Short mmCIF file of C-alpha atoms and ligand atoms in Angstrom, two decimals:
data_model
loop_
_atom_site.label_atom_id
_atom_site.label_comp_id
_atom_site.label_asym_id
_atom_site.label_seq_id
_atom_site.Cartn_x
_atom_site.Cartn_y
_atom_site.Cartn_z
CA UNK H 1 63.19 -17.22 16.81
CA UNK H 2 64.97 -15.86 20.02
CA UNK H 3 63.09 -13.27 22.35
CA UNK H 4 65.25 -10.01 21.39
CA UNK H 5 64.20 -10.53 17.65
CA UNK H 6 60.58 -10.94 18.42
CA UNK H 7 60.52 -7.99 20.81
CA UNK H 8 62.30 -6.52 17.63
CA UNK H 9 60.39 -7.09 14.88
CA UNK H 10 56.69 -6.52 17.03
CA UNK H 11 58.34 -2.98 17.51
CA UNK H 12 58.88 -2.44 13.92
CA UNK H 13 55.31 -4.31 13.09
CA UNK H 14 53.94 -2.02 15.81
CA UNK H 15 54.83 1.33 14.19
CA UNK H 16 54.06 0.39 10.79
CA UNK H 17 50.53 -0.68 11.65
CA UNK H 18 50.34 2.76 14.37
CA UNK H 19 51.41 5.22 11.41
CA UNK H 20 48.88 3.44 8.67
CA UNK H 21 45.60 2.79 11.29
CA UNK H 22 45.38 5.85 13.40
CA UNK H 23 47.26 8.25 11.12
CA UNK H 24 49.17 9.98 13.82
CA UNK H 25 51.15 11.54 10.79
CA UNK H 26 48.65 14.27 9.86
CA UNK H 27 49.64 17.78 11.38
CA UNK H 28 45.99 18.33 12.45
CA UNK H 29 46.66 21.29 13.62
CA UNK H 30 47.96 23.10 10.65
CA UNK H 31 44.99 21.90 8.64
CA UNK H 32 43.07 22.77 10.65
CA UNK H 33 44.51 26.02 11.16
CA UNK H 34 43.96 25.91 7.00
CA UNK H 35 40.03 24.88 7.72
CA UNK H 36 39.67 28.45 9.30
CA UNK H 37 41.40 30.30 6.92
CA UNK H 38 39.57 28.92 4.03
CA UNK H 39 35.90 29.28 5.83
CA UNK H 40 36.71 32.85 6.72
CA UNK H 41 37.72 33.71 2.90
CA UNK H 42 34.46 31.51 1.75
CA UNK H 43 32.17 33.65 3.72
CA UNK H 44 33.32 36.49 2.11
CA UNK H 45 32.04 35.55 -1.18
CA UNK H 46 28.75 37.02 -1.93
CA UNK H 47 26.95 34.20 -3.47
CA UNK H 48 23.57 36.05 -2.49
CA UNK H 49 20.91 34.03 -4.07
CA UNK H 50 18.65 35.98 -6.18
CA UNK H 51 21.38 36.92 -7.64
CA UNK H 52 23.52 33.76 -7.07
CA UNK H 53 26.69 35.14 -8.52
CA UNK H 54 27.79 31.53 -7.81
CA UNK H 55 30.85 31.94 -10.24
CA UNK H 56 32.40 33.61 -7.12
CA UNK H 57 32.84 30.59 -5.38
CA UNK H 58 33.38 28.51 -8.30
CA UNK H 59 36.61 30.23 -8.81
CA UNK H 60 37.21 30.59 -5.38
CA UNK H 61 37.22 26.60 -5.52
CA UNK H 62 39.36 26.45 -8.87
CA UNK H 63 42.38 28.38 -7.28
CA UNK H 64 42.33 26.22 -4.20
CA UNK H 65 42.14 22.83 -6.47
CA UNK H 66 44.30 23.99 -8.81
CA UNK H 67 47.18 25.24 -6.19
CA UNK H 68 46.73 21.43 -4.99
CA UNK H 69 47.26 20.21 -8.55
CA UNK H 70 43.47 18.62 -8.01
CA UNK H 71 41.42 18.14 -11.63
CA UNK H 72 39.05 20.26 -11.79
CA UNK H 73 36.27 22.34 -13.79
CA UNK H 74 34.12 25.37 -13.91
CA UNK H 75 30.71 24.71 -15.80
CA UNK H 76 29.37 28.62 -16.44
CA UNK H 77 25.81 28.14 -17.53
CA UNK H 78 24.45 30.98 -17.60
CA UNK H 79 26.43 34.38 -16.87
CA UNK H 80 27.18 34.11 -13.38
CA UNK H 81 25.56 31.25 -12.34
CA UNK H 82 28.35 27.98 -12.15
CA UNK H 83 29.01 24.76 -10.76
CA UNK H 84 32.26 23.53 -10.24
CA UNK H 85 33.36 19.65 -10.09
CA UNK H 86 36.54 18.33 -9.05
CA UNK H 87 37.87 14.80 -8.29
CA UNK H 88 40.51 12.63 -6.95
CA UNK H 89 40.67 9.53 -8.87
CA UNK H 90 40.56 5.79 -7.63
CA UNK H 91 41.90 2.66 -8.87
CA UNK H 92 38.31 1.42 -10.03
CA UNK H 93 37.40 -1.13 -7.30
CA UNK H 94 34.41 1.14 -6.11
CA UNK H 95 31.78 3.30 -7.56
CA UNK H 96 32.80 7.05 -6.89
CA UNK H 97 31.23 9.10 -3.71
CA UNK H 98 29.90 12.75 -4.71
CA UNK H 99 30.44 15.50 -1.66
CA UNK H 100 27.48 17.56 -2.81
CA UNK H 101 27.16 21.76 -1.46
CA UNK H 102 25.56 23.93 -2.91
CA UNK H 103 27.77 27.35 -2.81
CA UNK H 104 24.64 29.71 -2.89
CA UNK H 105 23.21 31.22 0.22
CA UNK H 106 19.59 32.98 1.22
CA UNK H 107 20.11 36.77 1.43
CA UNK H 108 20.66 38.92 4.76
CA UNK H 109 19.66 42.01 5.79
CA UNK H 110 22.74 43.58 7.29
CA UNK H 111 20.71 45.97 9.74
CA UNK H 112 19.86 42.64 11.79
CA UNK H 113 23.13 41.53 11.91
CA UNK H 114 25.34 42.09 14.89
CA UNK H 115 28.21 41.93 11.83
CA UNK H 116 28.56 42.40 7.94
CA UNK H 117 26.87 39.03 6.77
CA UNK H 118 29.94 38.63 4.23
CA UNK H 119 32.81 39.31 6.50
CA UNK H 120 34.06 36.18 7.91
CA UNK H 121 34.64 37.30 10.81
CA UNK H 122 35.64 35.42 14.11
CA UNK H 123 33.81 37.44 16.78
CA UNK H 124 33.23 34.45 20.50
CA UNK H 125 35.03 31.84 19.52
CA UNK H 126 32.51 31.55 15.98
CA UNK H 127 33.03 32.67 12.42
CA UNK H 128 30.30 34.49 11.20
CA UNK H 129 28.45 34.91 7.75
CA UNK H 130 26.08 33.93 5.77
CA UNK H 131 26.09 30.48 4.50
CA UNK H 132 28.51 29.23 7.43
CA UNK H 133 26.25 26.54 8.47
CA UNK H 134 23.87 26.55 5.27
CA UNK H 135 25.79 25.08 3.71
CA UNK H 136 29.26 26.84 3.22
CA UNK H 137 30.84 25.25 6.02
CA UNK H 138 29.98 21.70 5.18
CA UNK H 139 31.23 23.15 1.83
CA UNK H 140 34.55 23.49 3.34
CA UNK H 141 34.60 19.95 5.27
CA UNK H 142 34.30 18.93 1.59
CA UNK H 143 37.18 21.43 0.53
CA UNK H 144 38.88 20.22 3.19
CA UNK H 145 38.70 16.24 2.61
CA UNK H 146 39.82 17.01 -1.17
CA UNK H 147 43.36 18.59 -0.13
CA UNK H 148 43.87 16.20 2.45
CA UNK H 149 43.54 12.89 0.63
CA UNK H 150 45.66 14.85 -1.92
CA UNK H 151 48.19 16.18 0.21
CA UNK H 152 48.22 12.61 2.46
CA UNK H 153 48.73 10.94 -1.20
CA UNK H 154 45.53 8.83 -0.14
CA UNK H 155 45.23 5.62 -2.10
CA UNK H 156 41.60 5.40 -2.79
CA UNK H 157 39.51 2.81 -3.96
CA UNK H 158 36.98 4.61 -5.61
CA UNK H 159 36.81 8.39 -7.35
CA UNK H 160 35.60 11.15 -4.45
CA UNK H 161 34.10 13.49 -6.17
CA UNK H 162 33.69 17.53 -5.51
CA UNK H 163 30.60 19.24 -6.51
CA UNK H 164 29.73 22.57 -6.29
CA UNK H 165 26.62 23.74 -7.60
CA UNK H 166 24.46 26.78 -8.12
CA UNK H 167 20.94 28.29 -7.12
CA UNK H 168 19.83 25.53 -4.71
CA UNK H 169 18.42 28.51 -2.23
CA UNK H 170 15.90 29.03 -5.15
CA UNK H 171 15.58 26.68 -8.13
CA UNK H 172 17.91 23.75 -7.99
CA UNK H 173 18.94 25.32 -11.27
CA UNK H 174 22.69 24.20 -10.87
CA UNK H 175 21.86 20.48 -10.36
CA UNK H 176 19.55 19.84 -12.70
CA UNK H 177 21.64 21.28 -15.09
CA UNK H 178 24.41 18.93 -14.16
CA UNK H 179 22.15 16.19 -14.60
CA UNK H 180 20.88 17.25 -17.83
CA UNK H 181 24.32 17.92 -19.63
CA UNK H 182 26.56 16.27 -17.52
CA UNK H 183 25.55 13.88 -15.77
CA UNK H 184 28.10 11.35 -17.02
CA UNK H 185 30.53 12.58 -14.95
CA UNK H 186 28.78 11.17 -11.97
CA UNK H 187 25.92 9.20 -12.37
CA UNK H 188 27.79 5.35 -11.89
CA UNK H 189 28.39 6.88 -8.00
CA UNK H 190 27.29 4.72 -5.40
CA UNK H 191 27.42 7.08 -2.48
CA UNK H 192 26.40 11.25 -2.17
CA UNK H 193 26.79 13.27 1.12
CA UNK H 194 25.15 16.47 1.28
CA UNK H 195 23.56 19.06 4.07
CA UNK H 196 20.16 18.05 5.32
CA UNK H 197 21.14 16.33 8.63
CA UNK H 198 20.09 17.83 11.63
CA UNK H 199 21.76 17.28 14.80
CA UNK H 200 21.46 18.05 18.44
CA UNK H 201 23.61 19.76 20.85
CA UNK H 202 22.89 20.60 24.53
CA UNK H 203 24.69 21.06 27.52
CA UNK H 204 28.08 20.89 26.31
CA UNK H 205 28.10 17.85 24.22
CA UNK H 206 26.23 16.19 21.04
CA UNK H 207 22.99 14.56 21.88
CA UNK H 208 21.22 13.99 18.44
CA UNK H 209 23.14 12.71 15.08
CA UNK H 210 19.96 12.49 12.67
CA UNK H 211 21.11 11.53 8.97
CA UNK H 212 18.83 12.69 6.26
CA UNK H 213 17.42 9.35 4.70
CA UNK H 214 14.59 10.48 3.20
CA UNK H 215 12.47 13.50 2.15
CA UNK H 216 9.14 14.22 1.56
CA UNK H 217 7.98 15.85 -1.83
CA UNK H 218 5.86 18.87 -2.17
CA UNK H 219 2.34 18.17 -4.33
CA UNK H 220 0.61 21.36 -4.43
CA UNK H 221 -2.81 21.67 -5.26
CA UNK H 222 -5.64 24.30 -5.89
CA UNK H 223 -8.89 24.05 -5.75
CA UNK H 224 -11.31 25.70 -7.91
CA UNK H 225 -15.08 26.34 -6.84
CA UNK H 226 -17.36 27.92 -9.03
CA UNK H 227 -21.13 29.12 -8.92
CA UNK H 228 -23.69 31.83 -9.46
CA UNK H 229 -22.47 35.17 -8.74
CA UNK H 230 -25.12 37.77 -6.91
CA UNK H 231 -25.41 40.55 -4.77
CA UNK H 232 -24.04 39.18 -0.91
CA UNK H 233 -28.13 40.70 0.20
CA UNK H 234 -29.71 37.93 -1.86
CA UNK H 235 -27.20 34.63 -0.45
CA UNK H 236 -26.75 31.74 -3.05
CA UNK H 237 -26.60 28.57 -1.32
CA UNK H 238 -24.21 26.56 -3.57
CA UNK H 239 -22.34 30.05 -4.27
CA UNK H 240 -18.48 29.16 -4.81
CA UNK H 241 -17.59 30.31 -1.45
CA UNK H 242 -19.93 28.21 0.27
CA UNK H 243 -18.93 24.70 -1.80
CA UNK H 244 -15.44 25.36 -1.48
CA UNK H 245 -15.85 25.76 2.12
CA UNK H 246 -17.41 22.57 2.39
CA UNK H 247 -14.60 20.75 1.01
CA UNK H 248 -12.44 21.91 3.19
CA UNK H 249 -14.27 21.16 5.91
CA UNK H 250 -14.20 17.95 4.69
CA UNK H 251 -10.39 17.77 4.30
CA UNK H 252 -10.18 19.06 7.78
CA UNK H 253 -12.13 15.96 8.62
CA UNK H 254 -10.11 14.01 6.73
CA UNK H 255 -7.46 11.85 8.92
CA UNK H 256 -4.85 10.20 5.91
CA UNK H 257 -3.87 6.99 6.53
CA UNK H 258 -0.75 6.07 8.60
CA UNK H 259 2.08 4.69 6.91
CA UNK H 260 5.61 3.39 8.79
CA UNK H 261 8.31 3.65 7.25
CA UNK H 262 11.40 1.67 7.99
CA UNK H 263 13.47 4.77 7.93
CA UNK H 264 10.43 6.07 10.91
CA UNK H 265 10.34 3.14 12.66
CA UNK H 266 13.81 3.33 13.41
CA UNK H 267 13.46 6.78 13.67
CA UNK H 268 11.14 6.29 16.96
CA UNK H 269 13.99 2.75 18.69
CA UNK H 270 16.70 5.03 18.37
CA UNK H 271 15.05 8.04 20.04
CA UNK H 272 13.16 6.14 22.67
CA UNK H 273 15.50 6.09 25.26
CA UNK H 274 15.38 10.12 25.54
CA UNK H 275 11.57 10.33 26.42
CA UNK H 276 9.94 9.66 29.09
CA UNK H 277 7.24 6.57 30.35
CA UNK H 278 5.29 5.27 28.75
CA UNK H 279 6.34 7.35 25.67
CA UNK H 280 10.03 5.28 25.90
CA UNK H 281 8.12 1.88 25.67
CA UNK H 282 5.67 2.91 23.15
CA UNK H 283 8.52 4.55 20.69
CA UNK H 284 10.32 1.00 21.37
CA UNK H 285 8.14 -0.27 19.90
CA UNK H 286 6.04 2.21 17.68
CA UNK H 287 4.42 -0.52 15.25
CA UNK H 288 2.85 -2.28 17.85
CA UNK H 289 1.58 0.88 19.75
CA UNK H 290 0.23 2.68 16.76
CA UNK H 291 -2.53 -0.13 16.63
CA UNK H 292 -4.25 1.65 19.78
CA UNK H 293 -6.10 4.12 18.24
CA UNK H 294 -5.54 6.54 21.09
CA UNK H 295 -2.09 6.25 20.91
CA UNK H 296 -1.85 6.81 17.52
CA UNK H 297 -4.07 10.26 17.64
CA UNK H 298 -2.28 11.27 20.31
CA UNK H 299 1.28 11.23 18.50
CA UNK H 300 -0.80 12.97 15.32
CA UNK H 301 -1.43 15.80 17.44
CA UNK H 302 2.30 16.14 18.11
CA UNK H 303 3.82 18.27 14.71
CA UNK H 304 7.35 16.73 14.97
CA UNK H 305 5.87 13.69 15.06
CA UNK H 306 2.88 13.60 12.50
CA UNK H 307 4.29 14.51 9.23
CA UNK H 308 6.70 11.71 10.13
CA UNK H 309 4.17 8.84 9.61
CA UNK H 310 1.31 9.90 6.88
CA UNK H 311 0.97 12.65 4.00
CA UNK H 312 0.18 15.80 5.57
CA UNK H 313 -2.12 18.75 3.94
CA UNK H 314 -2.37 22.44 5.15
CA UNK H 315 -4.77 24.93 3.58
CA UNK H 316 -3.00 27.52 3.10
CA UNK H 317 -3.82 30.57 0.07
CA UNK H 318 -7.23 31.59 0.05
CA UNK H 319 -9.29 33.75 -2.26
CA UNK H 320 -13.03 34.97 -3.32
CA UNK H 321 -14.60 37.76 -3.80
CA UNK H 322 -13.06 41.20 -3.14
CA UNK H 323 -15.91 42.84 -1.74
CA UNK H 324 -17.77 41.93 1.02
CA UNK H 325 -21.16 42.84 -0.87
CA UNK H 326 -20.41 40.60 -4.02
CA UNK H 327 -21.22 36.86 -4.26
CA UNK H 328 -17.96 35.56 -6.16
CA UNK H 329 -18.31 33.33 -8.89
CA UNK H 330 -14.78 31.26 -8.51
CA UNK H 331 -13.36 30.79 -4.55
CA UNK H 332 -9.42 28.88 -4.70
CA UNK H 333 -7.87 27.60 -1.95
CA UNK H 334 -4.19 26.20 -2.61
CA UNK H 335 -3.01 22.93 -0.55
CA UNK H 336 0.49 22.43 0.65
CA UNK H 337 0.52 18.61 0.28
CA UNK H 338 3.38 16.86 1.62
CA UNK H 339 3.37 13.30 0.12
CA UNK H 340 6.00 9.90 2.41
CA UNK H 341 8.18 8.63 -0.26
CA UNK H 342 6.75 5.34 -1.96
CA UNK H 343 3.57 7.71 -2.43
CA UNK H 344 2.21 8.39 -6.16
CA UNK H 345 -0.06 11.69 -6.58
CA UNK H 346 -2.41 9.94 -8.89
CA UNK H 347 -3.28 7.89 -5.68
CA UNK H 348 -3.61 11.11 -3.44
CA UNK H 349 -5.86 12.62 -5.97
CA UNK H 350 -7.73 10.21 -6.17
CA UNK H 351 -8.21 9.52 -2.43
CA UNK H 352 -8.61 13.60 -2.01
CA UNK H 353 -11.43 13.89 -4.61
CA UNK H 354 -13.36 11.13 -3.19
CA UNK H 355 -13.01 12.96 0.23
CA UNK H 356 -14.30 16.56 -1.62
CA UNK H 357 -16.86 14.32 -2.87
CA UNK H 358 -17.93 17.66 -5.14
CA UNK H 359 -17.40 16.89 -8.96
CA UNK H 360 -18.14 20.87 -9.83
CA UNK H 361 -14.77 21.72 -7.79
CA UNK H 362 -11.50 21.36 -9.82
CA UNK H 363 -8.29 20.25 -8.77
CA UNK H 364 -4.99 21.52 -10.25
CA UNK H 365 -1.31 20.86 -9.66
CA UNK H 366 0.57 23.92 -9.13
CA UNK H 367 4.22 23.34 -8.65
CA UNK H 368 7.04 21.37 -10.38
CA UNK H 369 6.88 17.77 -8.75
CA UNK H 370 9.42 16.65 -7.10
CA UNK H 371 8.87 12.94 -6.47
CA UNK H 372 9.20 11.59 -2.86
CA UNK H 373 12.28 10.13 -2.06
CA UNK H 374 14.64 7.98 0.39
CA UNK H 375 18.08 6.12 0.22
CA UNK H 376 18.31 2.34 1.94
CA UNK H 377 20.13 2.63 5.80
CA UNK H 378 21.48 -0.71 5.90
CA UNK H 379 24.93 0.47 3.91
CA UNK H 380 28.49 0.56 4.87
CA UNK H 381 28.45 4.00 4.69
CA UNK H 382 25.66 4.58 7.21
CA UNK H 383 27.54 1.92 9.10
CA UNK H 384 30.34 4.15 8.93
CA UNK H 385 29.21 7.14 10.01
CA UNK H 386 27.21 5.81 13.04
CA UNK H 387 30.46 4.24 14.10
CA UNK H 388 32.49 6.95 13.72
CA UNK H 389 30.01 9.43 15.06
CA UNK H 390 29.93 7.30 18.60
CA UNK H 391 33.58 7.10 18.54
CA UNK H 392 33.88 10.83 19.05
CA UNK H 393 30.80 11.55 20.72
CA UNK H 394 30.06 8.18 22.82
CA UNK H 395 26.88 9.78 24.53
CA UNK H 396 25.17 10.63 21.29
CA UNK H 397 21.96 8.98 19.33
CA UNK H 398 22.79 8.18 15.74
CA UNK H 399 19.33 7.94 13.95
CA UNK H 400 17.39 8.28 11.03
CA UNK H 401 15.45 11.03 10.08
CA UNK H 402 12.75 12.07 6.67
CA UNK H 403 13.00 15.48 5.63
CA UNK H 404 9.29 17.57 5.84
CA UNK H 405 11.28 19.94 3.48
CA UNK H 406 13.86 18.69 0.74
CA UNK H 407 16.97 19.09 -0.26
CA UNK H 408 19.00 18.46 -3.56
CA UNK H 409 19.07 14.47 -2.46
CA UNK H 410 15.88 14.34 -4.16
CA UNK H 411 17.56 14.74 -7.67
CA UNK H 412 20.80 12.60 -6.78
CA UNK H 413 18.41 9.95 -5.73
CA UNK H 414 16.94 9.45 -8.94
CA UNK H 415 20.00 8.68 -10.37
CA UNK H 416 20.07 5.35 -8.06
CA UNK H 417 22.99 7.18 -5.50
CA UNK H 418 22.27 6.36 -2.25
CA UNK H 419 22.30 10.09 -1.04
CA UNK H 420 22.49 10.69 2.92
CA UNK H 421 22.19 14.54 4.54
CA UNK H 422 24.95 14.23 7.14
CA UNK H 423 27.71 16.62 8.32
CA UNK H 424 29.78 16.46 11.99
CA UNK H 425 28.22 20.19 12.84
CA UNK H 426 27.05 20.74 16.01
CA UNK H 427 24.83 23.45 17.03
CA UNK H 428 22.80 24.64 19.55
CA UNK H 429 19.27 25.60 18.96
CA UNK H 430 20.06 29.34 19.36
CA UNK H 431 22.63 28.81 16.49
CA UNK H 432 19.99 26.92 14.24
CA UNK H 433 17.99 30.34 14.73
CA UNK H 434 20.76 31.71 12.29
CA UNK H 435 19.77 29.45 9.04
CA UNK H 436 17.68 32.05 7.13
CA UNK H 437 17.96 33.91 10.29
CA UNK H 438 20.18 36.71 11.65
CA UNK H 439 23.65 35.99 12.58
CA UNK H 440 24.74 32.94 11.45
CA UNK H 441 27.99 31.32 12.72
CA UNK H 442 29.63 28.62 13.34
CA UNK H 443 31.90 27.97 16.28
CA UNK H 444 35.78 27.60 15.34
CA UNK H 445 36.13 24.70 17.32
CA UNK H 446 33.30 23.13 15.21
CA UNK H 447 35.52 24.34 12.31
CA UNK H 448 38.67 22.24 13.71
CA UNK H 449 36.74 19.22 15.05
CA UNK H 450 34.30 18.36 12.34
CA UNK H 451 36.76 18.58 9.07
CA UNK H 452 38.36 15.76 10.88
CA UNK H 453 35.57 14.28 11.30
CA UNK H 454 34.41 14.77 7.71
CA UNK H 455 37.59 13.84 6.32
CA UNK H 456 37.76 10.41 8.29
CA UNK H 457 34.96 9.00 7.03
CA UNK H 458 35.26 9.61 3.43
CA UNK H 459 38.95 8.36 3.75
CA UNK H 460 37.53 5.29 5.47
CA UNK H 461 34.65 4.64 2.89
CA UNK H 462 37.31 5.19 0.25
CA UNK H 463 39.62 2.97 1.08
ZN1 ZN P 501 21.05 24.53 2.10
#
């Protein structure tokens, strides 16, 4: 082959491969120009939740989709209240990936706000409403990713799935619906992204990528103490007040039993190198150094830290009598419990009444359990997004992190999906104030960057 026709054909070889591996042929700015359009109009839906109203958005959704000739439907369950699932199909060789939001948001009380809550607008370089960062703007990254890999005529290897579902803020009343009546539609996925990541940004660039790889679940208890009632002149020893108080003194006493969990452990590597001696060393290696008992009381006095490695328990409603001179004859006391995934409450009750170690006091479960839950870490798609992440943002810690709180993961990961919380936004802890706070917002640029973001990995993991 002579050296003009080599030179030749590496050209041509050259370009192919350029336009198919970094696809230079997306006008990013004219999406993205689209990104901030279609956040601004979101935010101006009132999906309030109570009421929910979630139809709103629903349709909201269905024009977009249906303007991009993407399949889609509207599942009205009760008046109002809807979720909305749409998907680009695949050619079979993968399990489908679900991009899960939830399109309700908490209420706002306008009088705090520096703007109308629902107006969308762009006020400092941020758009501002409720919902922007929980969760309508990773909404929109999902929006987003849809139209692209439509538009972009994306060949996909396996279905990517839209779903948009109602009353998360309150009940999870949208999802489990889904799963109860629809859940064909989705159930053989492999992979679910959804909100629940929590990253860190100071000083100008990204510090913290923490993907949401398990979640604790809520077990909450009351306890019942009864005894003779009396006039408070005359005490009663054993009087309900007094046992109950006992066993909480007790529980106070109580230390539960620490439990790593691979998700933790590499929770503590990854973060290491941001602490300080002889924390650094001891994080390093955090299996080792939670066999010094001093150590390991001294991290279980640290909040962030402690509900990371056991089940927690705060007393937290408390009743008796009404009157000061009256001897009640029932005392409660409810129990947030907060059980590691793996954990079964039969266990924990068990463990707990031994510590009460008073037969006369009952013990009641008061909420619907929601069993603890985590996905595996060592997937492609984790892979992925680490990789990705420290493409963009080369300074940054990708880790791990468990949930104290929940989100709707917990459902999707009873399905067998391996669900991770994980979106490219980027706030500062002054903007974090603005989740169930006054003033949330998220920063245009944010807007712009992270729907590329989003939208690169799901092409990547769809491939
Ligand atoms: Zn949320």
């Amino acid at each position: 082959m002579n050296r003009i026709l080599t030179v030749a054909l590496s050209l041509v070889l050259l370009s192919v491969v350029g336009r198919a591996q970094n696809g230079s042929k997306i006008d990013w700015p004219r999406y993205q120009d689209m990104a901030v359009e279609l956040m601004q109009q979101y935010l101006r839906v009132n999906t309030s939740n109570p009421p929910g109203n979630e139809i709103e958005a629903a349709r909201f959704f269905k024009k977009i989709f249906d303007q991009h000739g993407i399949e889609n439907e509207i599942f009205e369950y009760k008046p109002g209240r809807a979720n909305i699932i749409a998907r680009l199909k695949g050619n079979g060789s993968k399990r489908p990936i679900i991009l899960l939001s939830h399109t309700d948001v908490v209420t706002a009380e306008p009088a705090s706000w520096q703007v109308d809550p629902f107006s969308g607008v762009i006020k400092n370089g941020s758009i501002w409403g409720r919902g922007a960062l929980d969760m309508k703007g990773e909404g929109l990254f999902h929006l987003m990713t849809m139209i692209l890999l439509k538009q972009e005529g994306a060949t996909l290897s396996r279905d990517v799935i839209f779903l948009g579902t109602a009353d998360e803020e309150v009940d999870d009343e949208g999802s489990l619906w889904m799963i109860a009546n629809k859940a064909h539609l989705f159930k053989d996925a492999e992979y679910l992204l959804t909100e629940g990541g929590d990253n860190l940004f100071e000083g100008g660039s990204v510090k913290i990528v923490g993907v949401d790889v398990a979640e604790k679940a809520p077990f909450w208890l009351r306890l019942t103490a009864t005894g003779l009632p009396g006039h408070g002149s005359r005490p009663v020893a054993d009087s309900a007040s007094n046992r109950l108080i006992r066993a909480m003194n007790r529980i106070l006493d109580w230390e539960t039993p620490i439990k790593l969990l691979p998700a933790v452990e590499q929770f503590f590597k990854d973060v290491a190198p941001l602490q300080p001696e002889p924390w650094r060393s001891q994080f390093a290696n955090i299996r080792e150094s939670l066999k010094d008992p001093a150590f390991a009381k001294s991290l279980g006095n640290q909040r962030e830290y402690n509900f990371l490695l056991r089940n927690t328990i705060s007393i937290t409603m408390l009743s008796g009598s009404k009157q000061t001179n009256v001897i009640p004859n029932t005392a409660t006391c409810n129990l947030d419990v907060r059980l590691l995934p793996g954990e079964s409450p039969e266990d924990f009750l068990k463990a707990l009444t031994a510590v009460i170690a008073d037969p006369t006091i009952k013990i009641d479960n008061v909420n619907r359990f929601k069993p603890p839950n985590s996905s595996p870490i060592n997937t492609e798609l984790f892979s992925l997004i680490a990789r990705k992440t420290k493409e963009k943002h080369p300074g940054a810690v990708i880790t791990t992190k468990m949930l104290s709180g929940y989100t709707e993961s917990q459902l999707y990961r009873q399905l067998g999906i391996t669900a991770y919380g994980w979106a490219p936004i980027y706030t500062t802890a002054e903007e974090d104030e603005g989740v169930h706070g006054n003033n949330e917002r998220i920063s245009v640029r944010n807007v712009r960057e992270g729907t590329r973001e989003f939208y690169e990995v799901v092409k990547e993991i769809s491939r």
